[in-house]
Short mmCIF file of C-alpha atoms and ligand atoms in Angstrom, two decimals:
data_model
loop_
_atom_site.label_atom_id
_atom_site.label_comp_id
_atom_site.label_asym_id
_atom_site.label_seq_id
_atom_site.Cartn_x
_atom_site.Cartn_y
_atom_site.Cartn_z
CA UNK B 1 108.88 128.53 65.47
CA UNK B 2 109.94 126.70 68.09
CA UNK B 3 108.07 126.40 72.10
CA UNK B 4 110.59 128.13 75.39
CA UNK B 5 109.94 128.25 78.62
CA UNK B 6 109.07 131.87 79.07
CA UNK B 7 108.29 131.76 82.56
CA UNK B 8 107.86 129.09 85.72
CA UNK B 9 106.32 128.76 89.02
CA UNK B 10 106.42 126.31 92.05
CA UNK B 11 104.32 125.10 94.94
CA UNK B 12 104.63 123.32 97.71
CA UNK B 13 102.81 122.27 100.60
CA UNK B 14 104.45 123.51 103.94
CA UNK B 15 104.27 120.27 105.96
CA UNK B 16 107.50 118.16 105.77
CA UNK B 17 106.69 114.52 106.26
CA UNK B 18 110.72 113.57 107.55
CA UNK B 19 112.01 109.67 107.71
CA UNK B 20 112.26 109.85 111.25
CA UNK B 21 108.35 110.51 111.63
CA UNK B 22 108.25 107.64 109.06
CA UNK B 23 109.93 105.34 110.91
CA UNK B 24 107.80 105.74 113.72
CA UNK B 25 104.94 104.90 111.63
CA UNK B 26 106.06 101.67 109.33
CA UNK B 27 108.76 99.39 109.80
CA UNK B 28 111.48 101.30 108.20
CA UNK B 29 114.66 103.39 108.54
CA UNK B 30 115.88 106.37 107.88
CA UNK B 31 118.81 105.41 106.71
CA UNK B 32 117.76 102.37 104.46
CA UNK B 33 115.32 105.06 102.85
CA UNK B 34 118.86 107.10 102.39
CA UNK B 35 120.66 104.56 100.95
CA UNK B 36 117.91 102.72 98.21
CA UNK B 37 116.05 106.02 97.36
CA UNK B 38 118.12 109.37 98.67
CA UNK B 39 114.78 110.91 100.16
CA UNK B 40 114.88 112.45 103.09
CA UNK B 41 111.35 114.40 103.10
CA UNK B 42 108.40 114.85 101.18
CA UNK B 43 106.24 117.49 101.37
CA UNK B 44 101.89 116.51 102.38
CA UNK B 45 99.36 118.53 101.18
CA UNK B 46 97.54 120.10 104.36
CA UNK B 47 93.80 119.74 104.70
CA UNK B 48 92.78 122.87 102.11
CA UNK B 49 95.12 121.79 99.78
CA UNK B 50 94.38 119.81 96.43
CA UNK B 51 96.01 119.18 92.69
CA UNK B 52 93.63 122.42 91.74
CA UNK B 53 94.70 124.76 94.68
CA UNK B 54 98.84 123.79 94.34
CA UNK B 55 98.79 123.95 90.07
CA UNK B 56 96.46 127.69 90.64
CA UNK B 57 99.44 128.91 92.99
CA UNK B 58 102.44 127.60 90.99
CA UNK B 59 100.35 128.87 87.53
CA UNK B 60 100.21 132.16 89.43
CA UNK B 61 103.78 132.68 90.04
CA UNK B 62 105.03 131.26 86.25
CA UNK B 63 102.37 133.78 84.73
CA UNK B 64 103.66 136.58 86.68
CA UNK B 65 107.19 135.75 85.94
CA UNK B 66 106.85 135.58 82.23
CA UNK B 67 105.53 138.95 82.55
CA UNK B 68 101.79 138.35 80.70
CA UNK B 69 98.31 138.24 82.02
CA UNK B 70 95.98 135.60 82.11
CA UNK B 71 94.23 136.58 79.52
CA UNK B 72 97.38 136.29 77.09
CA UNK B 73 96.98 132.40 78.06
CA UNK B 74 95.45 130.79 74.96
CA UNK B 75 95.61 126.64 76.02
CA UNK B 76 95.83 125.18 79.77
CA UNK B 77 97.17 121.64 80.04
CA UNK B 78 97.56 120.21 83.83
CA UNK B 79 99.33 116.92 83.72
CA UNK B 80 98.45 114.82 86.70
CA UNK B 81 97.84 111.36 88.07
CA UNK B 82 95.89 112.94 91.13
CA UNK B 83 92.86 114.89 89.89
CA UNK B 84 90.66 117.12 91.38
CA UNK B 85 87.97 114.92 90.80
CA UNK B 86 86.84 112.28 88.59
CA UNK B 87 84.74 114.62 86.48
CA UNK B 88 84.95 117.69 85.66
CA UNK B 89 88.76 117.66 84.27
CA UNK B 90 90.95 119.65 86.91
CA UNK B 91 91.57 122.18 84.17
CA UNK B 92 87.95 123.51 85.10
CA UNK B 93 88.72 123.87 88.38
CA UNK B 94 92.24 125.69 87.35
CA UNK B 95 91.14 127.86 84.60
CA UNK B 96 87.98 129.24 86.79
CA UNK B 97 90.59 129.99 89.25
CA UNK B 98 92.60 131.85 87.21
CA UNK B 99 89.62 133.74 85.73
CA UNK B 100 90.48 131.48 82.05
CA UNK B 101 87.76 130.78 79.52
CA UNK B 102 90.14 129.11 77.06
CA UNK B 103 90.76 125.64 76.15
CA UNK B 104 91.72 123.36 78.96
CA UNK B 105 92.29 119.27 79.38
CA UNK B 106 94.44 117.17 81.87
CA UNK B 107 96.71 114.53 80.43
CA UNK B 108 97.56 111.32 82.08
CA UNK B 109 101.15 110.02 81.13
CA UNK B 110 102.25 109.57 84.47
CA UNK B 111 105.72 110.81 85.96
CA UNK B 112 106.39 111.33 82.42
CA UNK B 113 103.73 113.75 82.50
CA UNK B 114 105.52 116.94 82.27
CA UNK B 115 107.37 115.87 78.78
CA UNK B 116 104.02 114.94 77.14
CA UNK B 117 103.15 117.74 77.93
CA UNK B 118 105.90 120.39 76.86
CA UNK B 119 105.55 118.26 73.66
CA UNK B 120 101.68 118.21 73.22
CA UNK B 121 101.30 122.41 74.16
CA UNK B 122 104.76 123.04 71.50
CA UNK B 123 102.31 121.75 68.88
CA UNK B 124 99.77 123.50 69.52
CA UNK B 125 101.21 126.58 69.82
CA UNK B 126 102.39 126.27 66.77
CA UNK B 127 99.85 125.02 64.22
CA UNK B 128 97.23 126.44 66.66
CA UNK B 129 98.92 130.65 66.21
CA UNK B 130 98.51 130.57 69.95
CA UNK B 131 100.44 133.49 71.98
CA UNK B 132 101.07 131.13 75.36
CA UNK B 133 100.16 128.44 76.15
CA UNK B 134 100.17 127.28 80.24
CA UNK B 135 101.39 123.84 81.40
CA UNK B 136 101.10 122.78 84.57
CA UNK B 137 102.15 119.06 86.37
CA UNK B 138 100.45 119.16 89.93
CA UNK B 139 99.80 116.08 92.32
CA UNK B 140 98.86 115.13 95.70
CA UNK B 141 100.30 111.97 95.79
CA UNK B 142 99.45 111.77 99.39
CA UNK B 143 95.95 111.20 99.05
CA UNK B 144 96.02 108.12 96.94
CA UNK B 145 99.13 106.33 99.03
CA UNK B 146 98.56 103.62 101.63
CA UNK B 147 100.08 105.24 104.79
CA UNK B 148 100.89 101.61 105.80
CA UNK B 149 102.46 100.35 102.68
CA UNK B 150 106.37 101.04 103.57
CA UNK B 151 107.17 100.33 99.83
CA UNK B 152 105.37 103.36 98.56
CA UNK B 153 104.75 106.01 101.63
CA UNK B 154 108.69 106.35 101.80
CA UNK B 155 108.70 107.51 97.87
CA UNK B 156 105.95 110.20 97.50
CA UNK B 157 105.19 113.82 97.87
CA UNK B 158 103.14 116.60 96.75
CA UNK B 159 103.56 119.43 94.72
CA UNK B 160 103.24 121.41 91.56
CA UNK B 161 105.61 123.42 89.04
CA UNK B 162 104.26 125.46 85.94
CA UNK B 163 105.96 127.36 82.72
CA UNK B 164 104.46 129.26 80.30
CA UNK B 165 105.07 128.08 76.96
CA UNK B 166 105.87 130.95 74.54
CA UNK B 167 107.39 131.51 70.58
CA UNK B 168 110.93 131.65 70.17
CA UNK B 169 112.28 134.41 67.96
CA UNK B 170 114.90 133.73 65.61
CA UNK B 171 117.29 132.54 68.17
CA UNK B 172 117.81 128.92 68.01
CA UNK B 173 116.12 128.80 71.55
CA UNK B 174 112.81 125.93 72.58
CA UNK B 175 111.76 122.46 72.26
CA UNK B 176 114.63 121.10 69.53
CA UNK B 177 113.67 117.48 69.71
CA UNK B 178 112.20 114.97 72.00
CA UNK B 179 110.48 111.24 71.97
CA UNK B 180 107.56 109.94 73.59
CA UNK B 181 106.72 106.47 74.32
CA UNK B 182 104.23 103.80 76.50
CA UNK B 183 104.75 100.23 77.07
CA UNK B 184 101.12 99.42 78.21
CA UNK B 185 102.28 95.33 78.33
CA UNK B 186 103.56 97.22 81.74
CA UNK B 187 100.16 98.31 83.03
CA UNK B 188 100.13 96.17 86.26
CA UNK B 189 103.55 97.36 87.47
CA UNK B 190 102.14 100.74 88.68
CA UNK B 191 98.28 100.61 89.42
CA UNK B 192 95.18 101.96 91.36
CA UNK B 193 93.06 99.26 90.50
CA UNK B 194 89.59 100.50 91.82
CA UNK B 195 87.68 103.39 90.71
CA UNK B 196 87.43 102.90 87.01
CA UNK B 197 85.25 101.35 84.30
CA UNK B 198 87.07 97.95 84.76
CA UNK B 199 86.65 98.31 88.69
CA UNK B 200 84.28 100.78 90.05
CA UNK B 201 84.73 101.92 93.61
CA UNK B 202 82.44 99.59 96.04
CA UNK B 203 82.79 98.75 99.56
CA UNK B 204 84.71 95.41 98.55
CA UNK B 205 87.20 97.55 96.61
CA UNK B 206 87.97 99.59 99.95
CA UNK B 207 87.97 96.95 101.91
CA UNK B 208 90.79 95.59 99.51
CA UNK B 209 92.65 98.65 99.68
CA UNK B 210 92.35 98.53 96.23
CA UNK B 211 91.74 102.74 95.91
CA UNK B 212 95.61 103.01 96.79
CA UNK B 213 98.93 103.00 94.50
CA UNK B 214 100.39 99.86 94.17
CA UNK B 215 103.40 99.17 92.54
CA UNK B 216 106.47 95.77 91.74
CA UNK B 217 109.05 98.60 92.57
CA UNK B 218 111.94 96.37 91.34
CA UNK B 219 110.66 95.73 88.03
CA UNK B 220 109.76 99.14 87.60
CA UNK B 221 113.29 100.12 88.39
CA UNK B 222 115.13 97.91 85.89
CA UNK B 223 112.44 99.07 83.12
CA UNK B 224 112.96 102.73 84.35
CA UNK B 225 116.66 102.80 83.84
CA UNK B 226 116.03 101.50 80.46
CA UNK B 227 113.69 103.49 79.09
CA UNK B 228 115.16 106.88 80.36
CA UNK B 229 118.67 105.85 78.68
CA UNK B 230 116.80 104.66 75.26
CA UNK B 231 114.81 107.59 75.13
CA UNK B 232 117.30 110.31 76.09
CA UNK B 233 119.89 108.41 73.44
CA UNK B 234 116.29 108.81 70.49
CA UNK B 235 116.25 112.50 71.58
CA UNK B 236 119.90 113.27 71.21
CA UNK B 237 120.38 111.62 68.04
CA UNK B 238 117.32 113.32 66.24
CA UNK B 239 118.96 117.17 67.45
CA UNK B 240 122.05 115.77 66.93
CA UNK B 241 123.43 116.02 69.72
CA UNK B 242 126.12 114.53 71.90
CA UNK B 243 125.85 113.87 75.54
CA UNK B 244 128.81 115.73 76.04
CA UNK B 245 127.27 119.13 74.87
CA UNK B 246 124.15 118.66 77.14
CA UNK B 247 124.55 121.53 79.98
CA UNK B 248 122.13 120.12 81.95
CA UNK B 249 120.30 116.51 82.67
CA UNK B 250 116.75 117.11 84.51
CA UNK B 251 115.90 113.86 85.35
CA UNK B 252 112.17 112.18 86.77
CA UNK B 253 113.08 112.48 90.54
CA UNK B 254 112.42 109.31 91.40
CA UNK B 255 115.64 107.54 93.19
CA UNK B 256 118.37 108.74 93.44
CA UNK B 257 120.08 105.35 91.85
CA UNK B 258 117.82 105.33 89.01
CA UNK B 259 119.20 108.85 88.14
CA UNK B 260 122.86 108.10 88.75
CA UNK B 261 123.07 104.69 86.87
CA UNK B 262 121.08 106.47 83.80
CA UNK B 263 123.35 109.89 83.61
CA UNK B 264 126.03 107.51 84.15
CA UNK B 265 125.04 105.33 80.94
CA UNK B 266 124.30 108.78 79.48
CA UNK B 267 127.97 109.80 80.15
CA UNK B 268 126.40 112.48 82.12
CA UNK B 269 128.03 113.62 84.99
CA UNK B 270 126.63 114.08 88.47
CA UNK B 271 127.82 117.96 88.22
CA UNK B 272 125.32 118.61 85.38
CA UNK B 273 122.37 116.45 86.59
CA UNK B 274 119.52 118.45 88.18
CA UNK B 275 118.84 116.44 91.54
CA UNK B 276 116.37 117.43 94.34
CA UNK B 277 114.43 114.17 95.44
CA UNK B 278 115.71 114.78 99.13
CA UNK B 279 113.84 117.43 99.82
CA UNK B 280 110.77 116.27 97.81
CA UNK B 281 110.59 112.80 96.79
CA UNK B 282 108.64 111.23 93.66
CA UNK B 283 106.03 113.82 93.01
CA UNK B 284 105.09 112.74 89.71
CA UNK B 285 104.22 114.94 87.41
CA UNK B 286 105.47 117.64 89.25
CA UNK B 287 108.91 116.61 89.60
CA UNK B 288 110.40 117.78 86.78
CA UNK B 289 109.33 121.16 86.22
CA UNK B 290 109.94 121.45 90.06
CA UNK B 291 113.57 120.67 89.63
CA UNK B 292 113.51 122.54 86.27
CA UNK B 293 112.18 125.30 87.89
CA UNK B 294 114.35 125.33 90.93
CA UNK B 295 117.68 125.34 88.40
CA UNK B 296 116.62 128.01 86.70
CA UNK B 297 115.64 129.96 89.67
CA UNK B 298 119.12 129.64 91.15
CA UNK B 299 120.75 130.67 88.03
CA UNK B 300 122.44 126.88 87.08
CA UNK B 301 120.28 126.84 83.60
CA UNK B 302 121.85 129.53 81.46
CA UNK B 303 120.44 131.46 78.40
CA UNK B 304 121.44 128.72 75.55
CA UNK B 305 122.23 125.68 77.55
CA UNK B 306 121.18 122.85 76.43
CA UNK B 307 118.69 120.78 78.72
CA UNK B 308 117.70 117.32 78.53
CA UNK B 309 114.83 116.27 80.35
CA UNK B 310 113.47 112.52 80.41
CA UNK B 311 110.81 110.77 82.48
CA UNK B 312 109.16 107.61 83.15
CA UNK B 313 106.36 106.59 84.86
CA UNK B 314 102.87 104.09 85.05
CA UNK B 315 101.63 103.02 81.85
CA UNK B 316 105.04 102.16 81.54
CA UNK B 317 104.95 105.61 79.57
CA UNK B 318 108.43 107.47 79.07
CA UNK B 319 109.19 110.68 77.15
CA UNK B 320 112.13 112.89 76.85
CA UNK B 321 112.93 116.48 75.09
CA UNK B 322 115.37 118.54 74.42
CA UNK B 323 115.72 122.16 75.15
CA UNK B 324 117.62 125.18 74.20
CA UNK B 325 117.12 127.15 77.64
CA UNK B 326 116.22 130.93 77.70
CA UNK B 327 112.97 133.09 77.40
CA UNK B 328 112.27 134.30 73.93
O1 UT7 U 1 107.77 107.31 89.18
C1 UT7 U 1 107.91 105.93 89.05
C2 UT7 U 1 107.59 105.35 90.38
N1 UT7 U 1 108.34 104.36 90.97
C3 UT7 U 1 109.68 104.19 90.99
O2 UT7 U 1 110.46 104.81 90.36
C4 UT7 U 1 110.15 103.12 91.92
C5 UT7 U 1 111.30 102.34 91.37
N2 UT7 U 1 111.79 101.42 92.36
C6 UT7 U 1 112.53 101.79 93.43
O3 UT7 U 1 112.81 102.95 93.60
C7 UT7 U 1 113.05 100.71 94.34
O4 UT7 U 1 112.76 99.44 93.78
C8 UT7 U 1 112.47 100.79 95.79
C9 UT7 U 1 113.03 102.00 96.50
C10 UT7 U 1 110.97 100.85 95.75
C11 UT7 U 1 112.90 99.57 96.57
O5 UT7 U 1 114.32 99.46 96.58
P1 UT7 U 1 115.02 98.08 96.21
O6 UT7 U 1 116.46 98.27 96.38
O7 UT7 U 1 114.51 97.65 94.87
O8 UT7 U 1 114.50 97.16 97.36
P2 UT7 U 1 113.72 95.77 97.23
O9 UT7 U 1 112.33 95.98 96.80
O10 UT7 U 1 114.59 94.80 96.49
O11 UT7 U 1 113.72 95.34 98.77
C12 UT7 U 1 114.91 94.99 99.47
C13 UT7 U 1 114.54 94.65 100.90
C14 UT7 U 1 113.37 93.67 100.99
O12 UT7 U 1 113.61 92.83 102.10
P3 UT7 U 1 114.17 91.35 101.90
O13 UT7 U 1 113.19 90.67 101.00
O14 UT7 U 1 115.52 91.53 101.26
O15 UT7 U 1 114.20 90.82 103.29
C15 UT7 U 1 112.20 94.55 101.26
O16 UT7 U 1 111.16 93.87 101.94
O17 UT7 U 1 114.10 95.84 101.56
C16 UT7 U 1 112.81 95.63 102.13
N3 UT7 U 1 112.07 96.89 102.09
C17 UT7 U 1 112.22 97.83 103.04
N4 UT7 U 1 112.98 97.87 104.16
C18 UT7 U 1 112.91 98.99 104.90
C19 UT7 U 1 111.18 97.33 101.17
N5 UT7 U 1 110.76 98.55 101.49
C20 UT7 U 1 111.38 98.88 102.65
C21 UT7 U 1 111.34 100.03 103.47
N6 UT7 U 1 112.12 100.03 104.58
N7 UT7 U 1 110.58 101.10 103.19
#
């Protein structure tokens, strides 16, 4: 038994935070934000809207579109680096939502979020007999970003994406392989420092800015490249696949060049890589079952393509998996 994608849903906040309104606010420009990333806008979560309130609304739809009810959900699993709060997990505040009582926890792998994830709730569905199991990656990257810190408020946005993970039949189709990895020698390439054990929040801390995302963008670029190739090539080789077959490459969206120099390496083509950061920028977690979501909505992923997803993100964590597209 193997896990598909039975169903998915999006969400997005409505606001559209454009370069131009960016470049009135830090010293920037549209078009170098064009040229080093390819983001154009971002969505911002609006006032009433948190991690919880995006992942219930994106659960919604992907629950509705695999055709089950919410009590047919047996596991919840929200991946995100922007929780509803510190405590409880924001699982609780999903599952109550959705009118849940079963199992719930959030898992924190980063932008590779999404891939932990699909792998993690696969498992589970299997050695746990469970009949669905519902996977969410949901941030508001918004609220942890310094608004005046040019090399980060150009990159992020908000959103969420869900699928319902079901059992395949006999058809070949689900999760056929995938990898999973963290480099944690990379911890300090991708931080919040404050509000932990090793730093609890204090007035020093927000005086030092130190509640906000701060990252060595460079570094994490070359590493990002890197890992997404390795990993992708470790994912392949256990289906046994070639690049060549893969239908579809569904990339972490989070620049446009780290994409095109790792499909390229990949022998990938541009054609068959999934590619919205323009309209939504790095949104973590979120990003690839958005763009996931959005191909299959369209009609590009067809019943037995074969789709190759691979993240990266803080930790340095990476993970990808490979998937034999269409609903059981
Ligand atoms: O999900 C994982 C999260 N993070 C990432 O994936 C980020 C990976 N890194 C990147 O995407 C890129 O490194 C950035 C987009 C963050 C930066 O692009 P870059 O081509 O690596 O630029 P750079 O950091 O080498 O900066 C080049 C120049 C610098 O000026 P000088 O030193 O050459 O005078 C920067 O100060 O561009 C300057 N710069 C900017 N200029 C205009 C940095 N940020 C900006 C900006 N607008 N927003």
């Amino acid at each position: 038994m193997r896990a598909c994608v039975a169903g998915w849903g999006t969400a997005v906040p409505e606001r559209r935070l454009t370069n131009a309104e960016l470049e009135a606010r830090v010293d920037t420009t549209d078009e170098w934000i064009v040229e080093r990333t390819g983001i154009r806008e971002r969505r911002i979560a609006g006032p009433s809207e948190t991690t919880a309130t995006l992942a219930v609304e994106a659960a919604t739809a992907a629950i509705k579109h695999a055709g089950i009810t919410p009590d047919e959900i047996d596991l919840l699993i929200i991946a995100t680096a922007t929780p509803e709060q510190p405590i409880p997990h924001t699982g609780a505040f999903v599952g109550e939502a959705l009118g849940l009582r079963c199992g719930s926890f959030d898992l924190a792998a980063g932008c590779a979020g999404f891939v932990y994830m699909l792998v993690t709730g696969s498992s589970l569905l299997a050695t746990g007999d469970l009949r669905n199991v519902l996977v969410i990656g949901s941030e508001t990257l918004s609220r942890i970003i310094d608004p005046a810190d040019r090399a980060t408020c150009i990159l992020f946005g908000d959103g969420a994406a869900a699928a319902v993970l079901s059992p395949s039949g006999d058809d070949g189709r689900g999760l056929l392989a995938w990898d999973l990895g963290c480099d944690g020698s990379a911890t300090g390439l991708l931080e919040i420092r404050a509000g932990g054990s090793r730093l609890p929040a204090s007035p020093q801390t927000i005086a030092n800015g130190e509640q906000y995302l701060k990252m060595s963008g460079q570094e994490v670029f070359r590493r990002a490249v890197r890992a997404v190739v390795d990993s992708a090539v470790t994912t392949l080789d256990r289906a046994g696949v070639a690049s060549s077959e893969v239908a579809w490459f569904v990339p972490h969206q989070a620049n446009v060049r780290i994409i095109d120099s790792a499909a390229n390496r990949l022998g990938i083509p541009r054609e068959r890589t999934i590619v919205n950061l323009e309209r939504y920028g790095n949104t973590s977690a979120a990003s690839i079952p958005l763009a996931l979501a959005e191909a299959a909505e369209d009609g590009r992923l067809r019943a037995d393509d074969l789709v190759l997803l691979s993240g990266f993100g803080a930790g340095m964590t990476w993970g990808s998996a490979l998937l034999r597209w269409g609903t059981p």
